Each structure stands twice: as structure tokens, then as C-alpha cells.
CSV table of C-alpha atoms and ligand atoms in Angstrom, one decimal:
chain,number,residue,atom,x,y,z
A,1,MET,CA,-4.7,-10.0,-8.4
A,2,THR,CA,-2.7,-12.4,-6.4
A,3,THR,CA,-4.0,-14.8,-3.9
A,4,GLU,CA,-2.3,-12.9,-1.1
A,5,GLN,CA,-3.8,-9.6,-2.2
A,6,ARG,CA,-7.3,-11.2,-2.6
A,7,HIS,CA,-7.1,-12.5,0.9
A,8,GLN,CA,-5.7,-9.4,2.6
A,9,PRO,CA,-7.8,-7.9,5.3
A,10,ASP,CA,-8.5,-4.2,4.7
A,11,VAL,CA,-5.9,-3.1,7.1
A,12,LEU,CA,-2.7,-1.1,6.7
A,13,LYS,CA,0.4,-3.2,6.5
A,14,GLN,CA,3.8,-2.0,7.5
A,15,TYR,CA,7.2,-3.1,6.4
A,16,GLU,CA,10.2,-1.6,8.2
A,17,ALA,CA,13.6,-1.2,6.7
A,18,PRO,CA,16.6,1.1,7.7
A,19,GLY,CA,15.5,4.7,7.3
A,20,VAL,CA,12.0,4.1,6.2
A,21,VAL,CA,8.6,2.4,7.0
A,22,VAL,CA,6.6,1.2,4.1
A,23,HIS,CA,2.9,1.2,4.3
A,24,TRP,CA,0.5,-0.7,2.1
A,25,GLU,CA,-3.3,-0.2,2.1
A,26,PRO,CA,-4.7,-3.4,0.4
A,27,LYS,CA,-8.1,-1.8,-0.2
A,28,LEU,CA,-6.6,1.1,-2.3
A,29,CYS,CA,-4.4,-1.2,-4.4
A,30,ILE,CA,-5.8,-1.7,-7.9
A,31,HIS,CA,-2.7,-3.7,-9.1
A,32,VAL,CA,-1.3,-1.1,-11.6
A,33,SER,CA,2.0,-2.8,-10.8
A,34,ASN,CA,4.1,0.4,-11.2
A,35,CYS,CA,5.8,-0.7,-8.0
A,36,VAL,CA,6.6,-4.2,-9.3
A,37,ARG,CA,8.1,-2.7,-12.5
A,38,ALA,CA,10.2,-0.2,-10.5
A,39,LEU,CA,11.6,-2.6,-7.9
A,40,PRO,CA,10.8,-6.2,-8.7
A,41,HIS,CA,13.1,-7.6,-6.1
A,42,VAL,CA,11.2,-5.7,-3.5
A,43,PHE,CA,7.6,-5.8,-4.7
A,44,ASN,CA,6.9,-9.4,-5.7
A,45,PRO,CA,3.3,-10.5,-5.8
A,46,ASP,CA,4.3,-14.1,-5.7
A,47,ALA,CA,6.4,-13.9,-2.5
A,48,ARG,CA,5.1,-13.9,1.0
A,49,PRO,CA,5.2,-11.3,2.3
A,50,TRP,CA,5.0,-9.6,-1.1
A,51,VAL,CA,7.1,-6.6,0.1
A,52,ASN,CA,10.7,-7.2,1.0
A,53,ALA,CA,11.7,-3.7,2.2
A,54,GLU,CA,15.1,-4.6,3.2
A,55,ALA,CA,16.1,-5.4,-0.4
A,56,ALA,CA,16.5,-1.8,-1.4
A,57,SER,CA,17.7,1.5,0.1
A,58,ALA,CA,15.3,4.0,1.7
A,59,ASP,CA,15.8,6.3,-1.4
A,60,GLU,CA,15.1,3.5,-3.9
A,61,LEU,CA,12.0,2.6,-1.9
A,62,ALA,CA,10.7,6.1,-1.8
A,63,GLY,CA,11.2,6.6,-5.5
A,64,ALA,CA,9.3,3.4,-6.4
A,65,ILE,CA,6.5,4.1,-3.9
A,66,GLU,CA,5.9,7.6,-5.4
A,67,THR,CA,5.2,5.8,-8.7
A,68,CYS,CA,2.0,4.2,-7.1
A,69,PRO,CA,-0.9,6.2,-8.5
A,70,THR,CA,-3.5,5.1,-5.9
A,71,GLY,CA,-1.6,5.9,-2.6
A,72,ALA,CA,-1.9,2.1,-1.7
A,73,LEU,CA,1.8,2.4,-1.1
A,74,SER,CA,3.2,5.3,1.0
A,75,TYR,CA,6.2,5.7,3.3
A,76,VAL,CA,7.4,7.5,6.3
A,77,ARG,CA,11.2,8.3,6.4
A,78,THR,CA,12.7,7.6,9.8
A,79,ASP,CA,16.2,8.8,8.9
A,80,GLY,CA,15.5,12.5,8.9
A,81,THR,CA,15.1,12.8,5.2
A,82,PRO,CA,12.2,14.9,4.1
A,83,GLN,CA,8.9,13.1,3.6
A,84,GLU,CA,7.2,12.8,0.2
A,85,THR,CA,6.7,16.2,-1.4
A,86,PRO,CA,3.1,16.6,-2.8
A,87,ALA,CA,2.9,17.5,-6.5
A,88,SER,CA,2.3,21.2,-7.0
A,89,PRO,CA,0.4,22.3,-8.8
A,90,THR,CA,-2.2,19.5,-8.1
A,91,GLN,CA,-2.4,17.1,-11.1
A,92,VAL,CA,-5.7,15.6,-12.1
A,93,GLN,CA,-5.5,12.9,-14.8
A,94,PRO,CA,-8.6,11.0,-16.0
A,95,ARG,CA,-7.4,7.6,-17.1
A,96,PRO,CA,-9.0,6.1,-20.3
A,97,ASN,CA,-12.1,4.1,-19.2
A,98,GLY,CA,-10.8,4.3,-15.7
A,99,PRO,CA,-10.4,6.3,-12.5
A,100,LEU,CA,-9.2,9.9,-11.9
A,101,PHE,CA,-5.7,10.0,-10.9
A,102,VAL,CA,-5.0,12.9,-8.5
A,103,ARG,CA,-1.6,14.0,-7.2
A,104,GLY,CA,-1.1,16.9,-4.8
A,105,ASP,CA,-1.7,17.9,-1.2
A,106,ILE,CA,-5.1,16.1,-1.0
A,107,VAL,CA,-7.7,16.2,1.8
A,108,VAL,CA,-10.8,14.1,1.3
A,109,ILE,CA,-13.8,15.2,3.2
A,110,ASP,CA,-17.1,13.3,3.6
A,111,ALA,CA,-20.6,14.6,3.3
A,112,GLU,CA,-20.6,15.6,7.0
A,113,GLY,CA,-17.5,17.7,6.6
A,114,ASN,CA,-15.2,15.2,8.3
A,115,VAL,CA,-11.7,14.7,6.9
A,116,THR,CA,-11.4,11.0,6.0
A,117,ARG,CA,-8.0,10.9,4.4
A,118,ARG,CA,-5.0,13.1,3.7
A,119,ALA,CA,-2.8,11.8,0.9
A,120,THR,CA,-0.4,12.9,-1.9
A,121,ARG,CA,-1.7,10.3,-4.5
A,122,ILE,CA,-5.3,9.0,-4.9
A,123,ALA,CA,-7.3,7.1,-7.7
A,124,PHE,CA,-10.9,8.3,-7.4
A,125,CYS,CA,-13.6,6.3,-8.9
A,126,ARG,CA,-15.1,7.9,-12.1
A,127,CYS,CA,-17.5,5.1,-13.2
A,128,GLY,CA,-19.7,5.3,-10.1
A,129,GLN,CA,-19.6,1.6,-9.5
A,130,SER,CA,-16.8,1.2,-7.0
A,131,ARG,CA,-17.7,-0.5,-3.7
A,132,ASN,CA,-15.0,1.5,-2.1
A,133,LYS,CA,-16.1,5.0,-3.0
A,134,PRO,CA,-14.8,7.5,-3.4
A,135,TYR,CA,-11.8,5.3,-4.4
A,136,CYS,CA,-11.5,3.1,-7.5
A,137,ASP,CA,-11.6,-0.7,-6.8
A,138,LEU,CA,-11.4,-1.7,-10.5
A,139,SER,CA,-15.2,-2.2,-10.8
A,140,HIS,CA,-14.9,-0.2,-14.0
A,141,LEU,CA,-13.4,-3.2,-15.7
A,142,ALA,CA,-16.3,-5.6,-14.7
A,143,THR,CA,-18.9,-3.0,-15.7
A,144,GLY,CA,-17.3,-2.1,-19.0
A,145,PHE,CA,-17.1,1.7,-18.2
A,146,ARG,CA,-16.2,3.8,-21.2
A,147,SER,CA,-15.0,7.4,-21.2
B,1,LIG,S1,1.7,0.6,-7.8
B,1,LIG,FE1,0.3,0.9,-6.0
B,1,LIG,S2,-1.8,0.3,-6.9
B,1,LIG,FE2,-0.2,-0.6,-8.2
B,1,LIG,S3,0.2,-2.7,-7.5
B,1,LIG,FE3,1.7,-1.3,-6.6
B,1,LIG,S4,0.7,-0.8,-4.6
B,1,LIG,FE4,-0.9,-1.6,-5.9
B,2,LIG,S1,-13.3,4.0,-12.0
B,2,LIG,FE1,-12.5,2.3,-11.1
B,2,LIG,S2,-14.2,1.6,-9.9
B,2,LIG,FE2,-15.0,3.3,-10.8
């Protein structure tokens, strides 16, 4: 985890570029680094800000963002190009000793029946120890969860 990411307030950050707006939700980011591997000149944890959205095309950004398993990264196309297509059928993937990766047209509903999130990608906590339930916050590493 970088210093910038540790000190991020839990607010949605936006990075605008031609044809697309990139959203990053720090609280959901578990630093899988798929984004960094996909576009290292855009997603650089050592840079400030760590997202340089103008360093790639809207299509390249969208492709990289869709590799983010947690939904911490998402985007809104502003150039008329279709938005992200949810996986169909819905995919549910338990990660070894870690969260449940889900991809699809996801609606999260709380105990009172309120919709708390709509998303295409989410990492749900599977160890029961997250302080950001129902989402994984990497607590499974500290607690030595095995499954
Ligand atoms: S791929 Fe998603 S969860 Fe992983 S570091 Fe990038 S934003 Fe965070
Ligand atoms: S599975 Fe990651 S915090 Fe529970």
C-alpha cells in the first residue's frame, strides 16, 4: 500500500480525460495492481496523483479499468461509446484464502432492503473480518484466513 493510498480519505476521486472520466474509490482498493500492470504509465502508485488519465486513450483506460476485480476503479464514457457491459452470466470466483470476486450486473442490498451499491465488479469479504463489510479490505491477510 502506498503512502498516498494509505492517507486517502474514503471519497470517490475523479480523473478526467478526453472521452472518459475515471473514478477511483480508495476504500474498495485492495491493491491487486491489475491496473498498474495493464497501464503502468497511467496507474503509478509512486506518482502524485497516482492516476494520469490523459496518458492513454479512453479505450485503453476502459480496458485496463475493467481488469480491476474490486470495482475500486470504474469509468464513465463521455464520448458516446457504450458504458461497461456487465459480465453475463454473473461470475463468482472465490479467491484462495481471500475474497469472493463477483462480476455481473450487481445490486447490493442492506439488511433493511436499501440498495447500497450498483456495480459490475466487487470483491466481497469471505473471511468475516473486514472493517468494510460486505467488501474485502485485506483483513484476511492479517488474520491468516485459510480456505
Ligand atoms: S486493480 Fe483495482 S483494486 Fe487493484 S490496485 Fe488497481 S484500483 Fe486497486
Ligand atoms: S476476505 Fe478480504 S477482508 Fe475478508
